[in-house]
Coordinates of N, CA, C and O in Angstrom, one line a residue:
M1 N -103.1 121.9 -110.7 CA -102.1 122.9 -110.7 C -100.9 122.3 -111.6 O -100.5 121.2 -111.3
D2 N -100.5 123.1 -112.6 CA -99.4 122.6 -113.4 C -98.0 122.8 -112.7 O -98.0 123.4 -111.6
A3 N -97.0 122.2 -113.3 CA -95.7 122.2 -112.6 C -95.1 123.6 -112.3 O -94.6 123.9 -111.3
V4 N -95.3 124.5 -113.3 CA -94.7 125.9 -113.1 C -95.5 126.6 -112.0 O -94.9 127.2 -111.1
E5 N -96.8 126.5 -112.0 CA -97.6 127.1 -111.0 C -97.3 126.5 -109.6 O -97.2 127.2 -108.6
L6 N -97.1 125.2 -109.5 CA -96.7 124.5 -108.3 C -95.4 125.1 -107.7 O -95.2 125.4 -106.6
F7 N -94.4 125.2 -108.7 CA -93.1 125.7 -108.3 C -93.2 127.1 -107.8 O -92.6 127.5 -106.7
L8 N -93.8 128.0 -108.5 CA -93.9 129.4 -108.2 C -94.7 129.6 -106.8 O -94.3 130.4 -106.0
T9 N -95.7 128.8 -106.6 CA -96.5 128.9 -105.4 C -95.6 128.5 -104.2 O -95.5 129.1 -103.2
S10 N -94.9 127.3 -104.3 CA -94.1 126.8 -103.3 C -92.9 127.8 -103.0 O -92.5 128.0 -101.9
N11 N -92.4 128.4 -104.1 CA -91.3 129.3 -103.9 C -91.8 130.6 -103.1 O -91.0 131.0 -102.2
T12 N -92.9 131.0 -103.4 CA -93.5 132.2 -102.7 C -93.7 131.9 -101.2 O -93.3 132.7 -100.3
I13 N -94.2 130.7 -100.9 CA -94.5 130.4 -99.5 C -93.2 130.1 -98.7 O -93.0 130.7 -97.6
T14 N -92.3 129.4 -99.3 CA -91.1 129.0 -98.5 C -90.1 130.2 -98.4 O -89.4 130.3 -97.4
R15 N -90.1 131.1 -99.4 CA -89.2 132.2 -99.4 C -89.6 133.1 -98.2 O -88.7 133.6 -97.5
R16 N -90.9 133.3 -97.9 CA -91.3 134.1 -96.8 C -90.8 133.5 -95.4 O -90.7 134.3 -94.5
H17 N -90.6 132.2 -95.4 CA -90.2 131.6 -94.1 C -88.7 131.3 -94.1 O -88.2 130.7 -93.1
G18 N -87.9 131.8 -95.1 CA -86.5 131.6 -95.0 C -86.0 130.2 -95.3 O -84.9 129.8 -94.9
V19 N -86.8 129.3 -95.9 CA -86.4 128.0 -96.2 C -85.6 127.9 -97.4 O -85.9 128.7 -98.4
G20 N -84.6 127.1 -97.5 CA -83.9 126.9 -98.7 C -82.7 127.8 -98.9 O -82.2 127.9 -100.0
R21 N -82.2 128.4 -97.9 CA -81.0 129.2 -98.0 C -79.8 128.5 -97.3 O -79.9 128.1 -96.2
I22 N -78.7 128.5 -98.0 CA -77.5 127.9 -97.4 C -76.3 128.9 -97.6 O -76.2 129.5 -98.7
D23 N -75.4 128.9 -96.7 CA -74.1 129.6 -96.8 C -73.0 128.6 -96.6 O -72.9 128.1 -95.4
I24 N -72.3 128.2 -97.6 CA -71.3 127.1 -97.5 C -70.0 127.5 -98.0 O -69.8 128.4 -98.8
V25 N -69.0 126.8 -97.6 CA -67.6 126.8 -98.1 C -67.5 125.6 -99.0 O -67.7 124.5 -98.6
E26 N -67.2 125.8 -100.3 CA -67.2 124.8 -101.3 C -65.8 124.4 -101.7 O -64.9 125.2 -101.7
N27 N -65.6 123.2 -102.1 CA -64.4 122.7 -102.7 C -64.6 122.7 -104.2 O -65.4 121.9 -104.8
R28 N -64.0 123.6 -104.9 CA -64.2 123.8 -106.4 C -63.5 122.6 -107.1 O -62.5 122.0 -106.6
F29 N -63.9 122.4 -108.3 CA -63.4 121.3 -109.1 C -61.9 121.5 -109.3 O -61.2 120.5 -109.4
I30 N -61.4 122.7 -109.4 CA -59.9 122.9 -109.6 C -59.1 122.9 -108.3 O -57.9 123.2 -108.4
G31 N -59.8 122.6 -107.2 CA -59.0 122.5 -105.9 C -59.1 123.7 -105.0 O -58.5 123.6 -104.0
L32 N -59.7 124.8 -105.5 CA -59.8 126.0 -104.6 C -61.0 125.9 -103.8 O -62.0 125.2 -104.1
K33 N -61.0 126.7 -102.7 CA -62.2 126.8 -101.9 C -62.9 128.1 -102.2 O -62.2 129.1 -102.5
S34 N -64.2 128.1 -102.0 CA -64.9 129.4 -102.2 C -66.1 129.4 -101.2 O -66.6 128.4 -100.9
C35 N -66.5 130.6 -100.9 CA -67.7 130.8 -100.0 C -68.8 131.2 -100.9 O -68.7 132.1 -101.7
S36 N -70.0 130.5 -100.7 CA -71.1 130.8 -101.6 C -72.4 130.8 -100.8 O -72.5 130.0 -99.8
C37 N -73.3 131.5 -101.3 CA -74.7 131.5 -100.7 C -75.6 131.1 -101.8 O -75.5 131.6 -102.9
Y38 N -76.5 130.2 -101.5 CA -77.5 129.7 -102.5 C -78.9 129.8 -101.9 O -79.1 129.7 -100.7
E39 N -79.9 130.1 -102.7 CA -81.2 130.2 -102.3 C -82.1 129.5 -103.3 O -82.2 129.9 -104.4
T40 N -82.7 128.4 -102.9 CA -83.7 127.6 -103.7 C -84.9 127.2 -102.8 O -85.1 126.0 -102.6
P41 N -85.7 128.2 -102.4 CA -86.8 127.8 -101.4 C -87.8 126.9 -102.0 O -88.1 125.8 -101.4
G42 N -88.3 127.1 -103.2 CA -89.4 126.3 -103.7 C -88.8 124.9 -104.0 O -89.5 123.9 -103.7
L43 N -87.6 124.8 -104.6 CA -87.1 123.5 -104.9 C -86.7 122.7 -103.7 O -86.9 121.5 -103.6
T44 N -86.2 123.3 -102.7 CA -86.0 122.7 -101.4 C -87.2 122.0 -100.8 O -87.2 120.8 -100.4
F45 N -88.3 122.8 -100.9 CA -89.6 122.3 -100.4 C -90.1 121.1 -101.2 O -90.5 120.1 -100.7
L46 N -90.2 121.3 -102.5 CA -90.7 120.3 -103.4 C -89.9 119.0 -103.4 O -90.4 117.9 -103.4
R47 N -88.5 119.1 -103.4 CA -87.7 117.9 -103.3 C -87.9 117.2 -102.0 O -88.0 115.9 -102.1
A48 N -87.9 117.9 -100.9 CA -88.1 117.2 -99.6 C -89.4 116.4 -99.6 O -89.5 115.3 -99.1
A49 N -90.5 117.1 -100.1 CA -91.8 116.4 -100.1 C -91.8 115.2 -101.0 O -92.3 114.1 -100.7
Y50 N -91.1 115.3 -102.2 CA -91.1 114.2 -103.1 C -90.2 113.1 -102.6 O -90.6 111.9 -102.7
V51 N -89.1 113.3 -102.0 CA -88.2 112.3 -101.5 C -89.0 111.5 -100.4 O -88.9 110.3 -100.3
D52 N -89.7 112.3 -99.5 CA -90.4 111.6 -98.5 C -91.5 110.8 -99.0 O -91.7 109.6 -98.6
L53 N -92.3 111.3 -100.0 CA -93.3 110.5 -100.6 C -92.8 109.2 -101.3 O -93.4 108.2 -101.2
K54 N -91.6 109.4 -102.0 CA -91.0 108.2 -102.6 C -90.6 107.1 -101.6 O -90.4 106.0 -101.9
G55 N -90.5 107.5 -100.3 CA -90.2 106.6 -99.3 C -91.2 105.5 -99.1 O -91.0 104.4 -98.7
L56 N -92.5 105.8 -99.5 CA -93.6 104.8 -99.5 C -93.4 103.9 -100.7 O -94.0 102.8 -100.6
M57 N -92.7 104.3 -101.7 CA -92.8 103.5 -103.0 C -91.5 102.8 -103.4 O -91.6 101.9 -104.2
L58 N -90.4 103.2 -102.9 CA -89.1 102.6 -103.3 C -88.7 101.4 -102.3 O -88.9 101.5 -101.1
D59 N -88.2 100.4 -102.9 CA -87.6 99.3 -102.2 C -86.4 99.8 -101.4 O -85.7 100.8 -101.7
L60 N -86.1 99.2 -100.2 CA -85.0 99.6 -99.3 C -83.7 99.8 -100.0 O -83.0 100.8 -99.8
E61 N -83.3 98.8 -100.8 CA -82.0 98.9 -101.4 C -81.9 99.9 -102.6 O -80.9 100.6 -102.7
V62 N -83.0 100.1 -103.3 CA -83.0 101.1 -104.4 C -83.0 102.5 -103.8 O -82.3 103.4 -104.2
R63 N -83.7 102.7 -102.7 CA -83.7 104.0 -102.0 C -82.3 104.3 -101.4 O -81.8 105.4 -101.5
A64 N -81.6 103.3 -100.9 CA -80.3 103.5 -100.4 C -79.3 103.9 -101.5 O -78.5 104.8 -101.3
L65 N -79.4 103.2 -102.6 CA -78.6 103.6 -103.7 C -78.8 105.0 -104.2 O -77.9 105.8 -104.4
R66 N -80.1 105.4 -104.3 CA -80.5 106.7 -104.7 C -79.9 107.7 -103.7 O -79.3 108.7 -104.1
D67 N -80.1 107.5 -102.4 CA -79.7 108.5 -101.4 C -78.2 108.5 -101.1 O -77.6 109.6 -100.8
Q68 N -77.5 107.4 -101.3 CA -76.1 107.3 -100.9 C -75.1 107.5 -102.1 O -74.0 107.8 -102.0
F69 N -75.6 107.2 -103.3 CA -74.8 107.2 -104.5 C -75.3 108.1 -105.6 O -74.6 109.1 -105.9
F70 N -76.4 107.8 -106.1 CA -76.9 108.6 -107.3 C -77.1 110.1 -107.0 O -76.7 110.9 -107.8
T71 N -77.7 110.4 -105.9 CA -78.0 111.8 -105.6 C -76.6 112.6 -105.6 O -76.5 113.7 -106.2
F72 N -75.7 112.1 -104.8 CA -74.4 112.7 -104.7 C -73.7 112.8 -106.0 O -73.1 113.9 -106.4
K73 N -73.6 111.7 -106.8 CA -72.9 111.7 -108.0 C -73.5 112.6 -109.1 O -72.8 113.3 -109.8
Y74 N -74.8 112.6 -109.1 CA -75.6 113.4 -110.1 C -75.3 114.9 -109.8 O -75.0 115.7 -110.7
A75 N -75.3 115.3 -108.5 CA -75.0 116.7 -108.2 C -73.6 117.0 -108.5 O -73.3 118.1 -109.0
K76 N -72.6 116.1 -108.3 CA -71.2 116.4 -108.6 C -71.0 116.5 -110.1 O -70.3 117.4 -110.6
V77 N -71.7 115.7 -110.9 CA -71.6 115.8 -112.4 C -72.1 117.2 -112.8 O -71.4 117.9 -113.6
F78 N -73.2 117.6 -112.3 CA -73.8 118.9 -112.7 C -72.8 120.1 -112.2 O -72.5 121.0 -113.0
Y79 N -72.4 120.0 -111.0 CA -71.5 121.0 -110.4 C -70.3 121.2 -111.2 O -69.8 122.3 -111.4
N80 N -69.7 120.1 -111.7 CA -68.5 120.2 -112.4 C -68.7 120.4 -113.9 O -67.7 120.4 -114.7
G81 N -69.9 120.7 -114.3 CA -70.2 121.1 -115.7 C -70.2 119.9 -116.7 O -69.9 120.1 -117.9
L82 N -70.4 118.7 -116.2 CA -70.3 117.6 -117.1 C -71.7 117.0 -117.6 O -71.9 115.8 -117.6
Y83 N -72.6 117.9 -117.9 CA -74.0 117.5 -118.2 C -74.0 116.6 -119.5 O -74.7 115.7 -119.5
F84 N -73.1 116.9 -120.4 CA -73.1 116.1 -121.7 C -72.2 114.9 -121.6 O -71.8 114.4 -122.7
S85 N -71.8 114.4 -120.4 CA -70.9 113.3 -120.3 C -71.6 112.0 -120.3 O -72.8 111.9 -120.0
P86 N -70.9 110.9 -120.6 CA -71.5 109.6 -120.5 C -71.9 109.2 -119.1 O -72.9 108.5 -118.9
E87 N -71.2 109.7 -118.1 CA -71.6 109.4 -116.7 C -72.9 110.0 -116.3 O -73.7 109.4 -115.6
R88 N -73.2 111.2 -116.8 CA -74.5 111.8 -116.6 C -75.6 111.0 -117.2 O -76.6 110.8 -116.7
E89 N -75.3 110.6 -118.5 CA -76.4 109.8 -119.2 C -76.6 108.5 -118.4 O -77.8 108.1 -118.3
F90 N -75.6 107.8 -117.9 CA -75.8 106.6 -117.2 C -76.6 106.9 -115.9 O -77.5 106.1 -115.6
L91 N -76.2 107.9 -115.2 CA -76.9 108.2 -113.9 C -78.4 108.6 -114.2 O -79.3 108.2 -113.5
Q92 N -78.6 109.3 -115.3 CA -80.0 109.7 -115.7 C -80.9 108.5 -115.9 O -82.0 108.5 -115.4
V93 N -80.4 107.6 -116.6 CA -81.2 106.3 -116.9 C -81.5 105.6 -115.6 O -82.6 105.1 -115.4
S94 N -80.5 105.5 -114.8 CA -80.6 104.8 -113.5 C -81.6 105.5 -112.6 O -82.5 104.9 -111.9
I95 N -81.6 106.8 -112.5 CA -82.5 107.6 -111.7 C -83.9 107.5 -112.2 O -84.9 107.3 -111.5
E96 N -84.1 107.6 -113.6 CA -85.4 107.5 -114.2 C -86.0 106.1 -113.9 O -87.2 106.0 -113.6
A97 N -85.2 105.0 -113.9 CA -85.7 103.7 -113.6 C -86.2 103.6 -112.2 O -87.1 102.9 -111.9
S98 N -85.6 104.4 -111.2 CA -86.0 104.3 -109.8 C -87.3 105.1 -109.6 O -87.9 105.0 -108.6
Q99 N -87.6 106.0 -110.5 CA -88.7 106.9 -110.2 C -90.0 106.3 -110.5 O -91.0 106.4 -109.8
G100 N -90.2 105.6 -111.7 CA -91.4 105.0 -112.0 C -92.5 106.1 -112.0 O -92.3 107.3 -112.1
S101 N -93.7 105.6 -111.7 CA -94.8 106.6 -111.6 C -95.0 106.8 -110.1 O -95.1 105.9 -109.3
A102 N -95.0 108.1 -109.8 CA -95.2 108.5 -108.4 C -96.5 109.3 -108.3 O -96.7 110.2 -109.0
N103 N -97.4 108.8 -107.4 CA -98.6 109.6 -107.1 C -98.9 109.6 -105.7 O -98.5 108.6 -105.0
G104 N -99.5 110.6 -105.2 CA -99.8 110.7 -103.8 C -99.7 112.1 -103.4 O -99.6 113.0 -104.2
A105 N -99.6 112.3 -102.1 CA -99.4 113.7 -101.6 C -98.6 113.7 -100.3 O -98.6 112.7 -99.6
A106 N -98.0 114.8 -100.0 CA -97.3 115.0 -98.8 C -97.9 116.3 -98.1 O -98.1 117.3 -98.8
R107 N -98.1 116.3 -96.8 CA -98.6 117.4 -96.1 C -97.4 118.0 -95.4 O -96.7 117.4 -94.6
C108 N -97.1 119.3 -95.7 CA -95.9 120.0 -95.2 C -96.3 121.3 -94.5 O -97.3 121.9 -94.7
R109 N -95.3 121.8 -93.7 CA -95.5 123.0 -93.0 C -94.1 123.8 -93.1 O -93.1 123.2 -92.8
C110 N -94.2 125.1 -93.3 CA -93.1 126.0 -93.2 C -93.4 127.0 -92.2 O -94.5 127.6 -92.1
F111 N -92.4 127.3 -91.3 CA -92.6 128.3 -90.3 C -91.2 128.7 -89.8 O -90.5 127.9 -89.3
K112 N -90.9 130.0 -89.9 CA -89.7 130.6 -89.3 C -88.5 129.8 -89.5 O -87.9 129.1 -88.6
D113 N -88.0 129.8 -90.7 CA -86.8 129.1 -91.2 C -86.8 127.6 -91.0 O -85.8 126.9 -91.1
S114 N -88.0 127.0 -90.9 CA -88.0 125.5 -90.8 C -89.1 125.0 -91.7 O -90.0 125.6 -92.1
F115 N -88.8 123.7 -92.1 CA -89.7 123.0 -93.0 C -89.9 121.6 -92.4 O -88.9 121.0 -92.0
S116 N -91.1 121.2 -92.3 CA -91.4 119.8 -91.8 C -92.5 119.1 -92.6 O -93.4 119.8 -93.1
I117 N -92.3 117.8 -92.7 CA -93.3 117.0 -93.4 C -94.2 116.4 -92.3 O -93.7 115.7 -91.4
L118 N -95.5 116.6 -92.4 CA -96.4 116.2 -91.4 C -97.0 114.8 -91.7 O -97.5 114.2 -90.8
G119 N -97.0 114.5 -93.0 CA -97.6 113.2 -93.3 C -97.5 113.0 -94.8 O -97.2 113.9 -95.6
R120 N -97.8 111.8 -95.3 CA -97.7 111.5 -96.7 C -98.7 110.3 -96.9 O -98.9 109.5 -96.0
W121 N -99.2 110.2 -98.2 CA -100.1 109.1 -98.5 C -100.1 108.9 -100.0 O -99.9 109.8 -100.8
S122 N -100.3 107.7 -100.4 CA -100.6 107.3 -101.8 C -101.5 106.1 -101.7 O -101.2 105.1 -101.1
D123 N -102.6 106.2 -102.4 CA -103.6 105.1 -102.4 C -103.2 104.0 -103.4 O -103.6 102.8 -103.2
T124 N -102.4 104.3 -104.4 CA -102.1 103.3 -105.4 C -100.6 102.9 -105.6 O -100.4 101.8 -106.0
Q125 N -99.7 103.7 -105.2 CA -98.3 103.4 -105.5 C -97.5 103.4 -104.1 O -96.9 104.3 -103.7
K126 N -97.6 102.3 -103.4 CA -96.9 102.2 -102.2 C -96.4 100.8 -101.8 O -97.1 99.8 -102.2
L127 N -95.3 100.6 -101.2 CA -94.9 99.4 -100.7 C -95.2 99.2 -99.2 O -95.3 98.1 -98.7
Y128 N -95.5 100.3 -98.6 CA -95.8 100.3 -97.1 C -97.3 99.8 -97.0 O -98.2 100.3 -97.6
D129 N -97.5 98.9 -96.0 CA -98.8 98.5 -95.7 C -98.8 98.2 -94.1 O -98.0 97.4 -93.7
M130 N -99.6 99.0 -93.4 CA -99.6 98.9 -92.0 C -99.8 97.5 -91.5 O -99.2 97.0 -90.5
S131 N -100.7 96.7 -92.1 CA -100.9 95.3 -91.7 C -99.7 94.4 -91.9 O -99.5 93.5 -91.1
E132 N -98.8 94.8 -92.8 CA -97.6 94.0 -93.0 C -96.4 94.5 -92.2 O -95.4 93.8 -92.1
S133 N -96.6 95.6 -91.5 CA -95.5 96.2 -90.7 C -95.6 95.8 -89.2 O -94.8 96.1 -88.5
S134 N -96.7 95.1 -88.9 CA -96.9 94.8 -87.5 C -96.7 93.3 -87.3 O -97.4 92.5 -88.0
I135 N -95.9 92.9 -86.4 CA -95.7 91.4 -86.1 C -97.0 90.8 -85.6 O -97.3 89.7 -86.0
D136 N -97.8 91.6 -84.9 CA -99.0 91.0 -84.4 C -100.0 90.8 -85.5 O -100.7 89.8 -85.5
E137 N -100.0 91.6 -86.6 CA -100.9 91.5 -87.7 C -100.4 90.3 -88.6 O -101.3 89.7 -89.2
I138 N -99.1 90.1 -88.8 CA -98.6 89.1 -89.6 C -99.1 87.7 -89.2 O -99.6 86.9 -90.0
G139 N -99.1 87.5 -87.9 CA -99.7 86.3 -87.3 C -98.8 85.1 -87.2 O -98.8 84.4 -86.2
D140 N -98.1 84.7 -88.3 CA -97.3 83.5 -88.3 C -95.9 83.7 -88.0 O -95.0 82.9 -88.2
F141 N -95.5 84.8 -87.4 CA -94.2 85.1 -87.0 C -93.8 84.3 -85.8 O -94.5 84.4 -84.8
E142 N -92.7 83.6 -85.8 CA -92.2 82.9 -84.7 C -90.9 83.5 -84.2 O -90.0 83.7 -85.0
P143 N -90.8 83.8 -82.9 CA -89.6 84.4 -82.3 C -88.3 83.7 -82.7 O -87.3 84.3 -82.9
Q144 N -88.4 82.4 -82.8 CA -87.1 81.6 -83.1 C -86.7 81.9 -84.6 O -85.5 81.6 -84.9
D145 N -87.6 82.4 -85.4 CA -87.2 82.7 -86.8 C -86.1 83.8 -86.8 O -85.3 83.9 -87.8
K146 N -86.0 84.6 -85.8 CA -85.0 85.7 -85.8 C -83.6 85.2 -85.5 O -82.6 85.9 -85.8
T147 N -83.4 84.0 -85.0 CA -82.1 83.6 -84.6 C -81.1 83.5 -85.8 O -79.9 83.8 -85.6
G148 N -81.6 83.0 -86.9 CA -80.7 82.9 -88.1 C -80.3 84.2 -88.6 O -79.1 84.5 -88.9
F149 N -81.2 85.2 -88.6 CA -80.9 86.5 -89.0 C -79.9 87.2 -88.1 O -78.9 87.8 -88.5
I150 N -80.1 87.1 -86.8 CA -79.2 87.6 -85.8 C -77.8 87.0 -85.9 O -76.8 87.6 -85.8
G151 N -77.8 85.7 -86.1 CA -76.5 84.9 -86.1 C -75.7 85.3 -87.3 O -74.5 85.5 -87.2
V152 N -76.3 85.5 -88.5 CA -75.6 86.0 -89.7 C -75.0 87.4 -89.5 O -73.9 87.6 -89.8
N153 N -75.8 88.3 -88.9 CA -75.3 89.6 -88.6 C -74.2 89.6 -87.5 O -73.3 90.5 -87.5
A154 N -74.3 88.7 -86.6 CA -73.3 88.6 -85.5 C -71.9 88.2 -86.0 O -70.9 88.5 -85.4
I155 N -71.8 87.5 -87.2 CA -70.5 87.1 -87.7 C -69.6 88.4 -87.9 O -68.5 88.4 -87.5
R156 N -70.2 89.4 -88.5 CA -69.4 90.6 -88.8 C -69.0 91.3 -87.5 O -67.9 91.7 -87.3
L157 N -69.9 91.3 -86.5 CA -69.6 91.9 -85.2 C -68.5 91.2 -84.4 O -67.7 91.8 -83.8
R158 N -68.6 89.8 -84.5 CA -67.6 89.0 -83.8 C -66.2 89.2 -84.5 O -65.2 89.4 -83.8
N159 N -66.2 89.3 -85.8 CA -64.9 89.5 -86.5 C -64.4 90.9 -86.1 O -63.2 91.1 -86.0
M160 N -65.2 91.9 -86.0 CA -64.8 93.3 -85.7 C -64.2 93.2 -84.2 O -63.2 93.9 -84.0
E161 N -64.8 92.5 -83.3 CA -64.3 92.4 -82.0 C -63.0 91.8 -81.9 O -62.1 92.2 -81.3
E162 N -62.8 90.7 -82.7 CA -61.5 90.0 -82.7 C -60.4 90.9 -83.4 O -59.3 91.0 -82.9
W163 N -60.8 91.6 -84.4 CA -59.9 92.5 -85.1 C -59.4 93.6 -84.1 O -58.3 94.0 -84.0
G164 N -60.4 94.1 -83.3 CA -60.1 95.2 -82.3 C -59.2 94.7 -81.2 O -58.2 95.4 -80.8
K165 N -59.4 93.4 -80.8 CA -58.5 92.8 -79.8 C -57.0 92.7 -80.3 O -56.1 93.0 -79.6
R166 N -56.9 92.2 -81.5 CA -55.6 92.0 -82.2 C -54.9 93.4 -82.3 O -53.7 93.5 -82.1
R167 N -55.7 94.4 -82.7 CA -55.1 95.7 -82.9 C -54.6 96.3 -81.6 O -53.6 97.0 -81.6
R168 N -55.4 96.1 -80.5 CA -55.0 96.7 -79.2 C -53.8 96.0 -78.7 O -53.0 96.5 -78.0
A169 N -53.6 94.7 -79.1 CA -52.5 93.9 -78.6 C -51.2 94.3 -79.2 O -50.1 94.1 -78.7
C170 N -51.2 95.0 -80.4 CA -50.0 95.4 -81.1 C -49.4 96.6 -80.5 O -49.8 97.4 -80.0

């Protein structure tokens, strides 16, 4: 199935179930608020399936950057009409670098205004491996190995506790 046929088919299926409709109050670029309704059923469906599938393939930190920074900034650049800006070009290169080749499939379901992903798989492009995700399977994991990791993370928490005590004392 080519890309256009895939989009049109997913649009037809998801539209029948009311997926991809939002009614929001927006903050416009010039500082005004407006009420808008948007409907992108097929794209909502395909993007959610793609993002979920890429979860098998992207490194933790790359995925966090994509989800917390690039997606938001890219949408903002488009929304504000800055497609031909240097920031859009920078974001585009960064996003393309994170995409690489993606292959696999996601099994999804639409029903009565809801969309859910039931499963995903890729035989060739994945970082996830069930045998590497189980402490029992790894075999050489020693419980005392975790103390260094926990101790490093505890520094921040102890500092926050001390800061909270000082703040309450003021």
